[in-house]
CSV table of C-alpha atoms in Angstrom, one decimal:
chain,number,residue,atom,x,y,z
A,1,UNK,CA,16.4,-26.9,-9.9
A,2,UNK,CA,17.5,-27.1,-13.5
A,3,UNK,CA,21.0,-26.1,-14.5
A,4,UNK,CA,21.8,-24.6,-11.1
A,5,UNK,CA,21.9,-28.0,-9.6
A,6,UNK,CA,25.0,-28.9,-11.5
A,7,UNK,CA,27.9,-28.4,-9.1
A,8,UNK,CA,31.5,-27.5,-10.1
A,9,UNK,CA,34.2,-30.1,-9.6
A,10,UNK,CA,37.0,-28.3,-11.5
A,11,UNK,CA,39.4,-27.7,-8.6
A,12,UNK,CA,39.9,-28.7,-5.0
A,13,UNK,CA,37.7,-26.8,-2.5
A,14,UNK,CA,34.9,-26.2,-4.9
A,15,UNK,CA,31.4,-27.5,-4.6
A,16,UNK,CA,30.9,-31.2,-5.3
A,17,UNK,CA,27.9,-33.3,-5.9
A,18,UNK,CA,26.6,-35.2,-2.9
A,19,UNK,CA,28.5,-38.5,-2.4
A,20,UNK,CA,31.4,-37.5,-4.7
A,21,UNK,CA,34.6,-39.3,-3.8
A,22,UNK,CA,38.1,-37.7,-3.9
A,23,UNK,CA,39.9,-38.3,-7.1
A,24,UNK,CA,43.3,-40.1,-7.0
A,25,UNK,CA,45.8,-37.9,-5.3
A,26,UNK,CA,43.2,-35.7,-3.7
A,27,UNK,CA,42.9,-35.4,0.0
A,28,UNK,CA,39.6,-35.6,1.8
A,29,UNK,CA,40.1,-32.0,2.9
A,30,UNK,CA,39.6,-30.9,-0.7
A,31,UNK,CA,35.9,-31.9,-0.2
A,32,UNK,CA,35.4,-29.1,2.3
A,33,UNK,CA,33.0,-26.6,0.6
A,34,UNK,CA,34.6,-23.2,0.4
A,35,UNK,CA,34.0,-20.1,-1.6
A,36,UNK,CA,33.3,-16.4,-1.4
A,37,UNK,CA,29.9,-14.8,-0.8
A,38,UNK,CA,29.8,-14.0,-4.5
A,39,UNK,CA,30.2,-17.7,-5.3
A,40,UNK,CA,27.5,-18.7,-3.0
A,41,UNK,CA,25.0,-15.9,-3.9
A,42,UNK,CA,25.6,-16.5,-7.6
A,43,UNK,CA,24.7,-20.1,-7.1
A,44,UNK,CA,21.9,-19.8,-4.5
A,45,UNK,CA,19.9,-16.9,-6.0
A,46,UNK,CA,19.2,-18.5,-9.4
A,47,UNK,CA,18.4,-21.8,-7.7
A,48,UNK,CA,15.9,-20.2,-5.4
A,49,UNK,CA,14.2,-18.5,-8.3
A,50,UNK,CA,14.4,-21.6,-10.5
A,51,UNK,CA,12.5,-23.5,-7.7
A,52,UNK,CA,9.8,-20.8,-7.6
A,53,UNK,CA,6.9,-21.7,-9.9
A,54,UNK,CA,6.3,-18.7,-12.1
A,55,UNK,CA,5.3,-20.2,-15.5
A,56,UNK,CA,1.8,-19.7,-16.7
A,57,UNK,CA,0.8,-17.4,-13.9
A,58,UNK,CA,-0.4,-13.8,-14.0
A,59,UNK,CA,2.0,-11.0,-13.1
A,60,UNK,CA,0.2,-10.6,-9.7
A,61,UNK,CA,0.5,-14.4,-9.0
A,62,UNK,CA,4.2,-14.3,-9.9
A,63,UNK,CA,4.8,-11.4,-7.6
A,64,UNK,CA,3.1,-13.3,-4.7
A,65,UNK,CA,5.2,-16.4,-5.4
A,66,UNK,CA,8.4,-14.3,-5.4
A,67,UNK,CA,7.4,-12.5,-2.2
A,68,UNK,CA,6.8,-16.0,-0.6
A,69,UNK,CA,10.2,-17.1,-1.9
A,70,UNK,CA,12.0,-14.2,-0.4
A,71,UNK,CA,10.1,-14.5,2.9
A,72,UNK,CA,11.0,-18.1,3.2
A,73,UNK,CA,14.7,-17.8,2.0
A,74,UNK,CA,15.5,-14.3,3.2
A,75,UNK,CA,17.1,-15.6,6.4
A,76,UNK,CA,19.4,-17.8,4.4
A,77,UNK,CA,20.4,-15.0,2.1
A,78,UNK,CA,21.0,-12.8,5.1
A,79,UNK,CA,23.5,-15.4,6.4
A,80,UNK,CA,25.6,-15.0,3.3
A,81,UNK,CA,25.3,-11.3,2.8
A,82,UNK,CA,27.2,-9.7,5.7
A,83,UNK,CA,29.3,-6.9,4.1
A,84,UNK,CA,29.1,-4.2,1.5
A,85,UNK,CA,31.0,-6.4,-1.0
A,86,UNK,CA,28.5,-9.2,-0.3
A,87,UNK,CA,25.6,-6.8,-1.0
A,88,UNK,CA,27.2,-5.9,-4.3
A,89,UNK,CA,27.6,-9.6,-5.2
A,90,UNK,CA,23.9,-10.0,-4.4
A,91,UNK,CA,23.0,-7.1,-6.6
A,92,UNK,CA,25.1,-8.4,-9.4
A,93,UNK,CA,23.4,-11.9,-9.1
A,94,UNK,CA,20.0,-10.3,-8.9
A,95,UNK,CA,20.7,-8.2,-12.0
A,96,UNK,CA,21.8,-11.2,-14.0
A,97,UNK,CA,18.8,-13.3,-12.9
A,98,UNK,CA,16.4,-10.5,-13.7
A,99,UNK,CA,17.9,-9.9,-17.1
A,100,UNK,CA,17.8,-13.6,-18.0
A,101,UNK,CA,14.1,-14.1,-17.1
A,102,UNK,CA,11.2,-12.0,-18.3
A,103,UNK,CA,9.2,-12.9,-15.2
A,104,UNK,CA,11.9,-11.9,-12.8
A,105,UNK,CA,12.7,-8.8,-14.9
A,106,UNK,CA,9.1,-7.6,-14.5
A,107,UNK,CA,9.5,-8.1,-10.7
A,108,UNK,CA,12.9,-6.3,-10.4
A,109,UNK,CA,11.6,-3.4,-8.3
A,110,UNK,CA,9.6,-5.8,-6.1
A,111,UNK,CA,12.6,-8.0,-5.5
A,112,UNK,CA,14.9,-5.0,-4.6
A,113,UNK,CA,12.2,-3.6,-2.3
A,114,UNK,CA,11.8,-6.9,-0.4
A,115,UNK,CA,15.6,-7.3,0.0
A,116,UNK,CA,15.8,-3.7,1.1
A,117,UNK,CA,12.9,-4.0,3.5
A,118,UNK,CA,14.5,-7.1,5.0
A,119,UNK,CA,17.7,-5.2,5.7
A,120,UNK,CA,19.6,-7.4,3.3
A,121,UNK,CA,20.5,-4.6,1.0
A,122,UNK,CA,21.3,-1.1,2.2
A,123,UNK,CA,20.6,2.2,0.5
A,124,UNK,CA,24.3,3.2,0.9
A,125,UNK,CA,25.2,0.2,-1.3
A,126,UNK,CA,22.3,0.2,-3.8
A,127,UNK,CA,22.6,3.7,-5.0
A,128,UNK,CA,26.3,3.7,-5.8
A,129,UNK,CA,26.0,0.3,-7.4
A,130,UNK,CA,23.1,1.5,-9.6
A,131,UNK,CA,25.4,4.1,-11.1
A,132,UNK,CA,27.3,1.3,-12.8
A,133,UNK,CA,24.5,-1.2,-13.3
A,134,UNK,CA,23.3,-2.4,-16.7
A,135,UNK,CA,20.9,0.2,-18.3
A,136,UNK,CA,18.4,-2.5,-19.1
A,137,UNK,CA,18.3,-3.5,-15.4
A,138,UNK,CA,18.0,0.1,-14.3
A,139,UNK,CA,14.9,0.4,-16.5
A,140,UNK,CA,13.4,-2.8,-15.1
A,141,UNK,CA,14.0,-1.6,-11.5
A,142,UNK,CA,13.3,2.1,-12.1
A,143,UNK,CA,10.3,2.2,-9.8
A,144,UNK,CA,12.3,1.1,-6.8
A,145,UNK,CA,15.4,3.0,-7.6
A,146,UNK,CA,13.5,6.3,-8.1
A,147,UNK,CA,11.7,5.7,-4.8
A,148,UNK,CA,15.0,5.1,-3.0
A,149,UNK,CA,16.6,8.1,-4.6
A,150,UNK,CA,13.7,10.3,-3.5
A,151,UNK,CA,13.8,8.9,0.0
A,152,UNK,CA,17.5,9.7,0.2
A,153,UNK,CA,17.0,13.2,-1.0
A,154,UNK,CA,14.2,13.8,1.6
A,155,UNK,CA,16.4,12.4,4.3
A,156,UNK,CA,19.2,14.7,3.2
A,157,UNK,CA,16.8,17.7,3.3
A,158,UNK,CA,15.7,16.7,6.8
A,159,UNK,CA,19.4,16.5,7.9
A,160,UNK,CA,20.0,20.0,6.5
A,161,UNK,CA,17.3,21.6,8.7
């Protein structure tokens, strides 16, 4: 899993490598893994994508691999993403991952659509978040974001009738 496998040990209560022993003066309770959703999502999402074989494959094959990854790991992501703030953390992690990898960047719209379809990300969170997202990511994800904006406008028109 590459660099994402390295776990922090800088302060009590953070993630530790399997089998790590308490340092002198540390209690065993400091080995309880804690953290915010943002901490977990920031660690998990890149690890899942790192474990997805994308190298040397066609764009279509990469998309199929990413779809399979989200199908398999979507329930785990759902367990961590419970609130609006959690969804924002997921969007931020997804943006960072997509901007760091050309293969993921090309699949930004697909990834957002799959997370939206799985009810992990909500329209009410995505659209306001996108107003402050990185312009490069907005360009990468433009297909999905335009579709979502149009769907919201159609829904608003239906509500007005």
